JSON list of C-alpha atoms in Angstrom, two decimals:
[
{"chain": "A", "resi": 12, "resn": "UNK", "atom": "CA", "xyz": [0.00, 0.00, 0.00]},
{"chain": "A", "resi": 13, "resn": "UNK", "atom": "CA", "xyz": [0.55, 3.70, 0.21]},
{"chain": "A", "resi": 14, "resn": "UNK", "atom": "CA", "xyz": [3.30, 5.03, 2.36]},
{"chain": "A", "resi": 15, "resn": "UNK", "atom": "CA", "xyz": [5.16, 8.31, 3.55]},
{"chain": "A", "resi": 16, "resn": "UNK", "atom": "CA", "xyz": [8.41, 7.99, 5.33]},
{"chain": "A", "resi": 17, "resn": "UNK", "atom": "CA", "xyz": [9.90, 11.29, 7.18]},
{"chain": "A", "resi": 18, "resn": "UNK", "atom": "CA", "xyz": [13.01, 11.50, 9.07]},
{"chain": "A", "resi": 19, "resn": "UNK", "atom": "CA", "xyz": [13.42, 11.31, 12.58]},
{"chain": "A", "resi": 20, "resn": "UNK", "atom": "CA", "xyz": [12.91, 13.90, 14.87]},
{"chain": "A", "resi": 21, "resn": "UNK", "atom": "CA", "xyz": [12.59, 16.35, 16.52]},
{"chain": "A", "resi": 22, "resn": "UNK", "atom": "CA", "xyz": [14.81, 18.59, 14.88]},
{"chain": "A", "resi": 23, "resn": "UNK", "atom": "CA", "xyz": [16.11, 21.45, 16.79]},
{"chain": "A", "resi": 24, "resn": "UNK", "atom": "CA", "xyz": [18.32, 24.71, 15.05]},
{"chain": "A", "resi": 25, "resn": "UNK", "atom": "CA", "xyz": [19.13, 28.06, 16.01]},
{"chain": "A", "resi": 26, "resn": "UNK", "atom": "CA", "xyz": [17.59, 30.69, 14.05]},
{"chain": "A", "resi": 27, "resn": "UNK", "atom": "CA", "xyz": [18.92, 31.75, 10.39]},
{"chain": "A", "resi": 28, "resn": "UNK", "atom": "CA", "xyz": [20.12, 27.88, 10.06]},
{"chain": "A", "resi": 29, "resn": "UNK", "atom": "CA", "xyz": [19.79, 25.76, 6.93]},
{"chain": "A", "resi": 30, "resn": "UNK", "atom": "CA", "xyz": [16.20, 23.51, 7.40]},
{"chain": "A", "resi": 31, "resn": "UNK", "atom": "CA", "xyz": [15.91, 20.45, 5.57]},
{"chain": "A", "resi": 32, "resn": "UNK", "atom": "CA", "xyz": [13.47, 17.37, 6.38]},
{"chain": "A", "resi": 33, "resn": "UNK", "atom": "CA", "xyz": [13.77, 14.24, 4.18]},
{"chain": "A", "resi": 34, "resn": "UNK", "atom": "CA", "xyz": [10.43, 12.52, 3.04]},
{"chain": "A", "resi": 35, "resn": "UNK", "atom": "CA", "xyz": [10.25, 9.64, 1.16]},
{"chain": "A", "resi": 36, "resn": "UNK", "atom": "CA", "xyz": [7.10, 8.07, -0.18]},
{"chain": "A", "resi": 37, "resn": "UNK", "atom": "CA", "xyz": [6.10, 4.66, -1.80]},
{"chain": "A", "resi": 38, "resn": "UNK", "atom": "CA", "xyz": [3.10, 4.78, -4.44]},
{"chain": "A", "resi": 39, "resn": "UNK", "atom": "CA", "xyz": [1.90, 2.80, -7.22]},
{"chain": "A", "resi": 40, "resn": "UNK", "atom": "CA", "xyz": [1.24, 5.64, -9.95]},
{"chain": "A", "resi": 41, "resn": "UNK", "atom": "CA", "xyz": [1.78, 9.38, -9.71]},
{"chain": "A", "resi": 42, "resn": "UNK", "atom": "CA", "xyz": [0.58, 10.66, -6.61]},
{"chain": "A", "resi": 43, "resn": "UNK", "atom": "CA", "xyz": [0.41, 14.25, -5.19]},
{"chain": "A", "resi": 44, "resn": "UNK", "atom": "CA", "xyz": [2.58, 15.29, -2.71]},
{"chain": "A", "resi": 45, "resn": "UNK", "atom": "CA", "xyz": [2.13, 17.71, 0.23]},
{"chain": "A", "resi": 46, "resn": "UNK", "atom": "CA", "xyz": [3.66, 19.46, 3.34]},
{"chain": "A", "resi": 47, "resn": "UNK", "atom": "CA", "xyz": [1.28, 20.17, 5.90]},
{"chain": "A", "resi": 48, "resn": "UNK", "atom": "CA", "xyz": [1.90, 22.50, 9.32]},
{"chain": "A", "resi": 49, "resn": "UNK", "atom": "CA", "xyz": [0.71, 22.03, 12.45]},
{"chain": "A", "resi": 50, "resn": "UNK", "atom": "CA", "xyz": [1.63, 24.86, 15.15]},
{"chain": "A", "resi": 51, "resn": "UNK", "atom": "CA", "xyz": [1.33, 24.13, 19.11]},
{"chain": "A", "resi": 52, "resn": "UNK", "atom": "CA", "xyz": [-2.23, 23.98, 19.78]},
{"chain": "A", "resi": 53, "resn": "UNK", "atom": "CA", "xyz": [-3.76, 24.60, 16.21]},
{"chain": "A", "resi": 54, "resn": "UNK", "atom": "CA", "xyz": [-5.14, 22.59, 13.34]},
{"chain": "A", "resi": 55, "resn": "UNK", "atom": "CA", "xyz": [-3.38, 21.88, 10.11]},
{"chain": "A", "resi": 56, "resn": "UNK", "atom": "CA", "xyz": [-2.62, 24.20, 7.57]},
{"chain": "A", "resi": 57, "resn": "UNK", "atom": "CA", "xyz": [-1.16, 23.22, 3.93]},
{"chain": "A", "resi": 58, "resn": "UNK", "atom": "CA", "xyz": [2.31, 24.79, 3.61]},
{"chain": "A", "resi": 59, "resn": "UNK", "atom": "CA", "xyz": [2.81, 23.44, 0.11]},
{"chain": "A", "resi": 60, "resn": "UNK", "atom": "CA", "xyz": [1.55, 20.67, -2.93]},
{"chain": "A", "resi": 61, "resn": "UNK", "atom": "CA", "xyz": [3.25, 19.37, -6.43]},
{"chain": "A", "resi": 62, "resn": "UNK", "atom": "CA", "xyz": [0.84, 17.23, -8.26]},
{"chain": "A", "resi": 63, "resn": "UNK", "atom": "CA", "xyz": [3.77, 16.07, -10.70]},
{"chain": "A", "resi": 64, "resn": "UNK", "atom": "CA", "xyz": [7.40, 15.37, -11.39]},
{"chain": "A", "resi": 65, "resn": "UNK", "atom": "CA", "xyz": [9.57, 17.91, -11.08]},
{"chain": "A", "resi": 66, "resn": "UNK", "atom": "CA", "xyz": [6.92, 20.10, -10.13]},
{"chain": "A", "resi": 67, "resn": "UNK", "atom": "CA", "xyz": [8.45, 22.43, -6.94]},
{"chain": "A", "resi": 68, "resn": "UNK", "atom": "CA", "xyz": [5.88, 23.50, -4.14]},
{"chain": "A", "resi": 69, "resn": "UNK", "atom": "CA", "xyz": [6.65, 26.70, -2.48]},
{"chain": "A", "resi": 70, "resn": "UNK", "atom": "CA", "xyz": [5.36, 28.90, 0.33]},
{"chain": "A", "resi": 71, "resn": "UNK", "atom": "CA", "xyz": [6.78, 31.57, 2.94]},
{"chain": "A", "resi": 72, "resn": "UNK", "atom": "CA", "xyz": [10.28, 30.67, 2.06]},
{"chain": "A", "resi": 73, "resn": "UNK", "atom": "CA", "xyz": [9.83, 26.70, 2.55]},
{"chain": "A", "resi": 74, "resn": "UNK", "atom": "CA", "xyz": [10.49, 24.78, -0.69]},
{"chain": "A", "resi": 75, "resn": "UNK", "atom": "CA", "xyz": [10.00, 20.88, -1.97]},
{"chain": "A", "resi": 76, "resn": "UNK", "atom": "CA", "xyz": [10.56, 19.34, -5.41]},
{"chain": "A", "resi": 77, "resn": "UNK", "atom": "CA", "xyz": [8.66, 16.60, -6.30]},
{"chain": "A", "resi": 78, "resn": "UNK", "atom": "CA", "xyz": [11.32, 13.83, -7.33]},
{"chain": "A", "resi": 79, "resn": "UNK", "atom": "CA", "xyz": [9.89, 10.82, -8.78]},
{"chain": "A", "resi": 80, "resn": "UNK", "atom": "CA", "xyz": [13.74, 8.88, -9.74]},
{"chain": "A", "resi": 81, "resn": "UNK", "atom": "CA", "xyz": [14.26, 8.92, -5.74]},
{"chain": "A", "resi": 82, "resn": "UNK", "atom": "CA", "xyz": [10.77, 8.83, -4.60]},
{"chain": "A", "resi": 83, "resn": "UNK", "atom": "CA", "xyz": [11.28, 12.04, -2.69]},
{"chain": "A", "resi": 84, "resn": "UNK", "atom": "CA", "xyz": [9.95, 15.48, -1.50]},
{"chain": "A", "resi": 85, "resn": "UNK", "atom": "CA", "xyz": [12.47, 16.89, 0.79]},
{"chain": "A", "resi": 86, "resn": "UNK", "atom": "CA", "xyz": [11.35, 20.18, 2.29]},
{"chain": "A", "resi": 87, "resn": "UNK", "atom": "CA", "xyz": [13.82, 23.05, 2.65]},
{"chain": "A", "resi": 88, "resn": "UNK", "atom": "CA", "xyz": [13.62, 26.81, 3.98]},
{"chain": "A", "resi": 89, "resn": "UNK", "atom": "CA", "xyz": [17.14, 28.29, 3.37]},
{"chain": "A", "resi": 90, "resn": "UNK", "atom": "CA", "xyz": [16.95, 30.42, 7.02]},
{"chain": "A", "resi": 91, "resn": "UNK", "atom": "CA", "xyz": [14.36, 29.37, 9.88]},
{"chain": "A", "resi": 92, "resn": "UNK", "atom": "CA", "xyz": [12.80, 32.14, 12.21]},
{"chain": "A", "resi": 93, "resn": "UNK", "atom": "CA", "xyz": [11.50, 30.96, 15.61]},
{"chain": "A", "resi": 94, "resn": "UNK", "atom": "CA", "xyz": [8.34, 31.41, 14.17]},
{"chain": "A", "resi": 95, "resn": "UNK", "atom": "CA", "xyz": [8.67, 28.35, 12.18]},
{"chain": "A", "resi": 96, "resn": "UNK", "atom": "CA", "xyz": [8.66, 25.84, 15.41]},
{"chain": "A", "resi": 97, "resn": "UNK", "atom": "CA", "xyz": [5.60, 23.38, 14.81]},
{"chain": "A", "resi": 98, "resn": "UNK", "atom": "CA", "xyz": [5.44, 19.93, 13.78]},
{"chain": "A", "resi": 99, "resn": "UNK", "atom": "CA", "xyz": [5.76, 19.24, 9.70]},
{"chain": "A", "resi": 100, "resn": "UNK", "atom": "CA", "xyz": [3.82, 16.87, 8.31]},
{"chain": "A", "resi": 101, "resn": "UNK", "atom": "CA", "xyz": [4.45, 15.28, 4.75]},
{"chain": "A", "resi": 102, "resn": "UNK", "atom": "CA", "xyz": [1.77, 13.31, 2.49]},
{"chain": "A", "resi": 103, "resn": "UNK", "atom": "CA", "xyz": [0.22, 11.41, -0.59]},
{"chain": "A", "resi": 104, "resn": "UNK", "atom": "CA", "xyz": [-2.72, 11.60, -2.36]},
{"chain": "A", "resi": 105, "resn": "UNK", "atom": "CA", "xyz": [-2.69, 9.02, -4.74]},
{"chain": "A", "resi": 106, "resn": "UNK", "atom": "CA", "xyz": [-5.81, 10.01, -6.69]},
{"chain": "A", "resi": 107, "resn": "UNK", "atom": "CA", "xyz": [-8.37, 7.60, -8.42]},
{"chain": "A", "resi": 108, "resn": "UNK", "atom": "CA", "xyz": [-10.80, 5.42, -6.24]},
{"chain": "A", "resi": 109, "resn": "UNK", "atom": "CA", "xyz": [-8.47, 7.06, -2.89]},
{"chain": "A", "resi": 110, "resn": "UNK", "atom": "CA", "xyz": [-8.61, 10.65, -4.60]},
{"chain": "A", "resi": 111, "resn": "UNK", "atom": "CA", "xyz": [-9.87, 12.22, -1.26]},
{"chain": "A", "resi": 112, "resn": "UNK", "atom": "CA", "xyz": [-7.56, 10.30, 1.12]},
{"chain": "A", "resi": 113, "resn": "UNK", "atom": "CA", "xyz": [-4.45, 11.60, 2.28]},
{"chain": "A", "resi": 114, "resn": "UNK", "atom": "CA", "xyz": [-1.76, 8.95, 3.60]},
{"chain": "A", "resi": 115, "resn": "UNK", "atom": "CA", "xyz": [0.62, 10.73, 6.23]},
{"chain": "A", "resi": 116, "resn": "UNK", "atom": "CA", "xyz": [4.10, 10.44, 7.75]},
{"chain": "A", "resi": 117, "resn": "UNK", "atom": "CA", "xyz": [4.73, 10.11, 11.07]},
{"chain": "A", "resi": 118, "resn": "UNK", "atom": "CA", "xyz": [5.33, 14.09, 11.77]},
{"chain": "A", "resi": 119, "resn": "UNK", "atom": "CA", "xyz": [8.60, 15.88, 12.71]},
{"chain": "A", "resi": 120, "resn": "UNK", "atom": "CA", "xyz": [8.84, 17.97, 15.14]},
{"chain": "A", "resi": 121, "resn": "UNK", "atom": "CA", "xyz": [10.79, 21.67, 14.72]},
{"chain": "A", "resi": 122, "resn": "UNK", "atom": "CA", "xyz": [11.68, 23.45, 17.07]},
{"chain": "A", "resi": 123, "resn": "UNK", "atom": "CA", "xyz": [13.85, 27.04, 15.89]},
{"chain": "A", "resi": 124, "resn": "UNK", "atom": "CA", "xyz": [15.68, 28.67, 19.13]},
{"chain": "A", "resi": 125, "resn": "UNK", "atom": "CA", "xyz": [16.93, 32.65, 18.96]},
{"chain": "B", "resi": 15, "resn": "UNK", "atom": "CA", "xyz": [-15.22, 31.58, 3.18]},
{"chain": "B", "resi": 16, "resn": "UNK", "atom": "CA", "xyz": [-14.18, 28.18, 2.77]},
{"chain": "B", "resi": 17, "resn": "UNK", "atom": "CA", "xyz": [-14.79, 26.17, 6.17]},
{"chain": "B", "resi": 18, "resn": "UNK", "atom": "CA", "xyz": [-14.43, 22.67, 7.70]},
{"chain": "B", "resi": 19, "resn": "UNK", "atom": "CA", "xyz": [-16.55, 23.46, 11.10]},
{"chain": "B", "resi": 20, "resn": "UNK", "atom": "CA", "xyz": [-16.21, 20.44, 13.75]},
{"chain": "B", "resi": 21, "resn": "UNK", "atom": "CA", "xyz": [-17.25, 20.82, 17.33]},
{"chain": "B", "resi": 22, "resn": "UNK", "atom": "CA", "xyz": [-16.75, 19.96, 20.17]},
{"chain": "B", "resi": 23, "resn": "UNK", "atom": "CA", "xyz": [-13.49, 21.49, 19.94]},
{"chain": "B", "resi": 24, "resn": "UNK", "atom": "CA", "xyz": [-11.99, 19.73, 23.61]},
{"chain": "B", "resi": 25, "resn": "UNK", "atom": "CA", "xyz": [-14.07, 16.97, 25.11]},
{"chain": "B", "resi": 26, "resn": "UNK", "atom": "CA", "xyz": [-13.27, 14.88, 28.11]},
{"chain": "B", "resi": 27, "resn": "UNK", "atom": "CA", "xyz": [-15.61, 11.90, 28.61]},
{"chain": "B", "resi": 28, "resn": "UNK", "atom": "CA", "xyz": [-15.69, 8.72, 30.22]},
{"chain": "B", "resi": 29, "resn": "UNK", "atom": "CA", "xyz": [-15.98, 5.22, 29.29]},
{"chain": "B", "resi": 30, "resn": "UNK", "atom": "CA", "xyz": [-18.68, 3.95, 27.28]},
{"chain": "B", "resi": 31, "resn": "UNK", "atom": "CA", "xyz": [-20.20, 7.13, 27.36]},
{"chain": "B", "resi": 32, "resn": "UNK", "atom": "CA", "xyz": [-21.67, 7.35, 23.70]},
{"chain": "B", "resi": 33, "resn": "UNK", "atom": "CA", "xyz": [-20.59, 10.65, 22.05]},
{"chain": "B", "resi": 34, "resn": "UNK", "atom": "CA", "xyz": [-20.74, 12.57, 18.63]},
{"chain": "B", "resi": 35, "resn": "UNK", "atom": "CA", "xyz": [-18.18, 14.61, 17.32]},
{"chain": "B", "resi": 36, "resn": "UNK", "atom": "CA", "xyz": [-20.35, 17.06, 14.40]},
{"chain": "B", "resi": 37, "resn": "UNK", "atom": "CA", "xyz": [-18.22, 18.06, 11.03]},
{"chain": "B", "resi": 38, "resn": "UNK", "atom": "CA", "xyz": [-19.95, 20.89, 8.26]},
{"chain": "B", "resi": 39, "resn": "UNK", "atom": "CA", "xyz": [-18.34, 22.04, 5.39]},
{"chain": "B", "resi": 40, "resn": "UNK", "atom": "CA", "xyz": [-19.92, 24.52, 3.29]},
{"chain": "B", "resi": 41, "resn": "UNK", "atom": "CA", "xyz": [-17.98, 24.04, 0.28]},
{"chain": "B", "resi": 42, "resn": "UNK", "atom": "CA", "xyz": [-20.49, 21.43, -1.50]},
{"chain": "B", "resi": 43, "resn": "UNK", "atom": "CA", "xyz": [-17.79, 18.78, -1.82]},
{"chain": "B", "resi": 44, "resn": "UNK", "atom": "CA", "xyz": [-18.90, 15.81, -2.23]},
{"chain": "B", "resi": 45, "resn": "UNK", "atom": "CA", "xyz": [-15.88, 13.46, -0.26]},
{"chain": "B", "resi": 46, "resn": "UNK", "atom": "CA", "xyz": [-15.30, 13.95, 3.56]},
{"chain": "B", "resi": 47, "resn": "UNK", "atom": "CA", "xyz": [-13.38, 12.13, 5.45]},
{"chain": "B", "resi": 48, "resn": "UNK", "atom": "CA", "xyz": [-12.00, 11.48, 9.64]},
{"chain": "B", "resi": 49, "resn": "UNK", "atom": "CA", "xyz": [-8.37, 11.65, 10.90]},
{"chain": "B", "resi": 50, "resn": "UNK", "atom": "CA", "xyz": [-7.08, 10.78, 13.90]},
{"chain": "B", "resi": 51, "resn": "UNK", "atom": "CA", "xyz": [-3.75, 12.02, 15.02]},
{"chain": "B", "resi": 52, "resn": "UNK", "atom": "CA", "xyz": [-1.26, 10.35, 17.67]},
{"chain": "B", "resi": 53, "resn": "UNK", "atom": "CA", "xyz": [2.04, 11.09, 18.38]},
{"chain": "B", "resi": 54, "resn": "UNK", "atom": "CA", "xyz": [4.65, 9.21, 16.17]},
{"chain": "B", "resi": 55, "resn": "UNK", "atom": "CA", "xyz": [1.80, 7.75, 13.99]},
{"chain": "B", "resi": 56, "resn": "UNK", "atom": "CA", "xyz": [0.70, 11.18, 11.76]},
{"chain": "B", "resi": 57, "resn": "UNK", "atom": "CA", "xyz": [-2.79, 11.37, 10.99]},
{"chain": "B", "resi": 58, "resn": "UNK", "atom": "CA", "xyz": [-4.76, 8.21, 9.83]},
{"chain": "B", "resi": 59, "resn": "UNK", "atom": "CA", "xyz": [-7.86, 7.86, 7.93]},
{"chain": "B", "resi": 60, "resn": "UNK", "atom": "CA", "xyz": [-10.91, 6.38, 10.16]},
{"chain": "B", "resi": 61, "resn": "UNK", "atom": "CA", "xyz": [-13.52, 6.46, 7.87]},
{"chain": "B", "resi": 62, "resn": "UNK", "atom": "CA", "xyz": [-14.44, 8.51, 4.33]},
{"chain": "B", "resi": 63, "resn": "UNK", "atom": "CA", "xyz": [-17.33, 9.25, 2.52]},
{"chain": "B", "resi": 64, "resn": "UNK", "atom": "CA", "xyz": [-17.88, 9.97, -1.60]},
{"chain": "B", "resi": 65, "resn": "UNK", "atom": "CA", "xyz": [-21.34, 11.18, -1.65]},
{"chain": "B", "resi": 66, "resn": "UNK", "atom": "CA", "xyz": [-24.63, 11.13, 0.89]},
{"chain": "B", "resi": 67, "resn": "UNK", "atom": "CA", "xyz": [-25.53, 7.54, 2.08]},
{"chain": "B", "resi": 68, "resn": "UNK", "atom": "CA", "xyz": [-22.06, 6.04, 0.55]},
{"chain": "B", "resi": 69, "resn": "UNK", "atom": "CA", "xyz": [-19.72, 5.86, 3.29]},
{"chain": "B", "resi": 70, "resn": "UNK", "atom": "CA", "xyz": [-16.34, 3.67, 4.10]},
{"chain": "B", "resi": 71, "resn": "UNK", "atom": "CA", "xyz": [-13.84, 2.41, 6.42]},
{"chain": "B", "resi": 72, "resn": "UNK", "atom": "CA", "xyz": [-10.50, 3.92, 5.98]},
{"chain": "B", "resi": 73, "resn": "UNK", "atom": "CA", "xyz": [-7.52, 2.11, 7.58]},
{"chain": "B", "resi": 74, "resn": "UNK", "atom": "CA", "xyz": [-8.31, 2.66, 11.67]},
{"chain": "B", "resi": 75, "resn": "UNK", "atom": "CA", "xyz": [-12.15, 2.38, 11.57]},
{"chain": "B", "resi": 76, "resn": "UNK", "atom": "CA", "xyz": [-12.66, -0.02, 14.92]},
{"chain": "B", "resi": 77, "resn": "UNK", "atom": "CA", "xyz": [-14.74, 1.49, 17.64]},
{"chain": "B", "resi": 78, "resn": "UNK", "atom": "CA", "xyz": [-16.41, 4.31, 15.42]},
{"chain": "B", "resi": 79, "resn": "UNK", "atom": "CA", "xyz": [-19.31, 4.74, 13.48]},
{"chain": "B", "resi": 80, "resn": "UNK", "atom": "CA", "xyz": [-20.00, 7.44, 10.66]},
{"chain": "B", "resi": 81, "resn": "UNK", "atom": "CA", "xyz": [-23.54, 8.89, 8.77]},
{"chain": "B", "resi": 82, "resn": "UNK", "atom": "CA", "xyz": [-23.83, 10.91, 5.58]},
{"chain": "B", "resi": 83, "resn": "UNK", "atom": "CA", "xyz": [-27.60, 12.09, 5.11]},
{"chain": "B", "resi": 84, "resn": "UNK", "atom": "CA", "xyz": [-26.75, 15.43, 3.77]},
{"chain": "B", "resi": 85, "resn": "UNK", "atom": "CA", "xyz": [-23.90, 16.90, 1.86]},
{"chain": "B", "resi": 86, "resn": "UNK", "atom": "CA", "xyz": [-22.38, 19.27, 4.25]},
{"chain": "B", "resi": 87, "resn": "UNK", "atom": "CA", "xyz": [-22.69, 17.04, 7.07]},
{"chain": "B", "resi": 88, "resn": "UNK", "atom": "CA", "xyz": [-20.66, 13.81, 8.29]},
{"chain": "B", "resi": 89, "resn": "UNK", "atom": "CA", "xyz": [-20.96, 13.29, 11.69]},
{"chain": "B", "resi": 90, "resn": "UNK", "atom": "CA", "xyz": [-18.11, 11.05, 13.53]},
{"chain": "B", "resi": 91, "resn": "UNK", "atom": "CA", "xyz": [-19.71, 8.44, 16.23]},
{"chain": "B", "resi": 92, "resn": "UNK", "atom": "CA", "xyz": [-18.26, 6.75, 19.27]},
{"chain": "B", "resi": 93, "resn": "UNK", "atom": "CA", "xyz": [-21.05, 4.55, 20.64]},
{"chain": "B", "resi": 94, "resn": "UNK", "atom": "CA", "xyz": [-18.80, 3.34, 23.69]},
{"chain": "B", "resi": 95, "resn": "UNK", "atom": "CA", "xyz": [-15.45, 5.62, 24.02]},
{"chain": "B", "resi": 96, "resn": "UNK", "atom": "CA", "xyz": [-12.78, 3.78, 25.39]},
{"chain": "B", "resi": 97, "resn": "UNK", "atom": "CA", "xyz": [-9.44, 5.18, 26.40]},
{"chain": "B", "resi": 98, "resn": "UNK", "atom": "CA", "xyz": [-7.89, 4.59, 23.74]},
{"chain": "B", "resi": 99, "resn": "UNK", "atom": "CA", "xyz": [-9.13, 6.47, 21.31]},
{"chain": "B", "resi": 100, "resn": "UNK", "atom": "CA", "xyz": [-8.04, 9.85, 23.11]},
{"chain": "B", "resi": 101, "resn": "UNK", "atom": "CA", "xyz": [-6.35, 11.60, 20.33]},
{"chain": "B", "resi": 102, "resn": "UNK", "atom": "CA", "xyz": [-7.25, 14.16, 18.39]},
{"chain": "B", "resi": 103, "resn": "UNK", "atom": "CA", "xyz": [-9.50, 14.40, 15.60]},
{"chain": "B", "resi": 104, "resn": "UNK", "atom": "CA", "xyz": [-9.22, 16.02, 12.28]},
{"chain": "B", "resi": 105, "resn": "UNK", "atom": "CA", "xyz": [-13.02, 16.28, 9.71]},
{"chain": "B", "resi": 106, "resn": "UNK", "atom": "CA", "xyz": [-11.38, 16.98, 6.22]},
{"chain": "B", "resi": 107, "resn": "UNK", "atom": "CA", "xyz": [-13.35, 17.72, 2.75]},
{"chain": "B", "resi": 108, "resn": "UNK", "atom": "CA", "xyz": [-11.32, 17.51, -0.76]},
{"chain": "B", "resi": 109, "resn": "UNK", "atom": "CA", "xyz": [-12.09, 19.50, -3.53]},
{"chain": "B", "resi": 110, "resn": "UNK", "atom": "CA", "xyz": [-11.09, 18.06, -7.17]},
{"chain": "B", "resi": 111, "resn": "UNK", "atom": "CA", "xyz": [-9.49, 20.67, -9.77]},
{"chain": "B", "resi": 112, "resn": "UNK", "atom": "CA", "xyz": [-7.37, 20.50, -12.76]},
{"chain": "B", "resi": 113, "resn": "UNK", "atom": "CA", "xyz": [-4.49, 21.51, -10.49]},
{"chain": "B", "resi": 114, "resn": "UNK", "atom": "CA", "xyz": [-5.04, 18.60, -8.64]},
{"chain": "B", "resi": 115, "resn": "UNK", "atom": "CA", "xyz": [-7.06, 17.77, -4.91]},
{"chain": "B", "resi": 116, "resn": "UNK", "atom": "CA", "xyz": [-7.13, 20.19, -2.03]},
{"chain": "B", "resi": 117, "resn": "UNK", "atom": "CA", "xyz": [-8.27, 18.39, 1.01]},
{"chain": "B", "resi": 118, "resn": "UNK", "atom": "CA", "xyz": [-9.09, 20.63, 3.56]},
{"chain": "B", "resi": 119, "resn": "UNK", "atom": "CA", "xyz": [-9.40, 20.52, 7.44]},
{"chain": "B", "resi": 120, "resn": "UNK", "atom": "CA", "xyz": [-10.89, 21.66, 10.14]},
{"chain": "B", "resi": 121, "resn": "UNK", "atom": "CA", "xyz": [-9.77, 22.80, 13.18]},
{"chain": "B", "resi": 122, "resn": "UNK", "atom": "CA", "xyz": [-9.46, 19.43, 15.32]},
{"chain": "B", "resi": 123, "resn": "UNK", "atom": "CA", "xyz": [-10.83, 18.00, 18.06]},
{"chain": "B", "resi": 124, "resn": "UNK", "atom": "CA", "xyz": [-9.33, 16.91, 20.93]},
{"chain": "B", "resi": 125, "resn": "UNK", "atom": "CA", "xyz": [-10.87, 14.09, 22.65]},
{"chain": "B", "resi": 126, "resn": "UNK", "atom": "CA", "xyz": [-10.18, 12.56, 26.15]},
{"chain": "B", "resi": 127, "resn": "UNK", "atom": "CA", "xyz": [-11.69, 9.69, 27.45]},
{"chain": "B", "resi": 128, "resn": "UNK", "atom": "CA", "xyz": [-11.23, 8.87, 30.83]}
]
């Protein structure tokens, strides 16, 4: 079946660092990829999508590029504020009869000191 | 405005203590679905829906009962709560596009059951 794989976490950096957190997905087909954002004590909120390969997703200075030859969609934000401390959240849609289901990984946890 | 509208938004009940979590969207889509989210797991599908009256189990479906008798509404039902299924629950609707799906969420509930 349907998988997402992120990396361990929690990640912790000091502000202005480099942010990257590896996801790596298993699908039959061409899927949909997503980041999703959850801050302490709120909902979810979609940070970015690419529907295809090579497509990039980007929002509020966090990027992702869909890469189908490594199954990946590593998200990146070149300098992290404090701000950006919440939990990260990468997933599938793999369309067709499942076109309304989103498969999830297991969540990493930021957390951006001053 | 597109909304997802769930309430209760915190509940703390006790076992076997039938309760129903309500989920609204006024967006006229026609597949909802329920998350739940625990730590280290992500969020997990309990149970979808594709249209009124045609509803689904998604991959963690024991212990919980769903309805569809009107578009907007899918309500999420726990005839007898046990403790574990405190966690916190996400209503989502998904909106199909030529850009691809948009599933979107509501605010989450957080259930305790004692």
């Amino acid at each position: 079946g349907d998988s997402v794989t992120q990396m361990e976490g929690p990640v912790t950096l000091s502000e202005e660092a480099f942010l990257t957190i590896n996801c790596t997905y298993t699908a039959t087909g061409y899927p949909s990829l997503f980041w999703y954002v959850q801050y302490p004590g709120e909902g979810l909120q979609l940070l970015l999508k690419a529907t295809k390969a090579d497509d990039k997703g980007s929002n509020k200075g966090f990027e992702a590029t869909y890469r189908k030859e490594t199954t990946s969609f590593h998200l990146e934000k070149g300098s992290v504020q404090v701000s950006d401390s919440a939990v990260y959240f990468c997933a599938l849609n793999a369309g067709g009869t499942s076109y309304g289901k989103l498969t999830f990984g297991q969540g990493t946890i930021l957390t951006v000191h001053p | 405005e597109a909304q997802v509208t769930q309430n209760p938004r915190y509940l703390i009940t006790v076992t076997g203590k039938k309760l129903t979590v309500t989920c609204s969207q006024n967006m006229n889509h026609e597949y909802m679905s329920w998350y739940r989210q625990d730590p280290g797991l992500g969020l997990r599908q309990i149970y979808y829906s594709m249209n009124v009256e045609v509803t689904d189990k998604g991959d963690v479906p024991e212990g919980y009962k769903v309805s569809r008798k009107e578009k907007r509404n899918f309500p999420l039902i726990l005839e007898s709560p046990s403790p574990n299924q405190t966690s916190l629950y996400f209503c989502a609707s998904t909106s199909t596009g030529t850009t691809g799906n948009t599933i979107y969420f509501g605010e989450g509930s957080w259930l305790t059951v004692v």
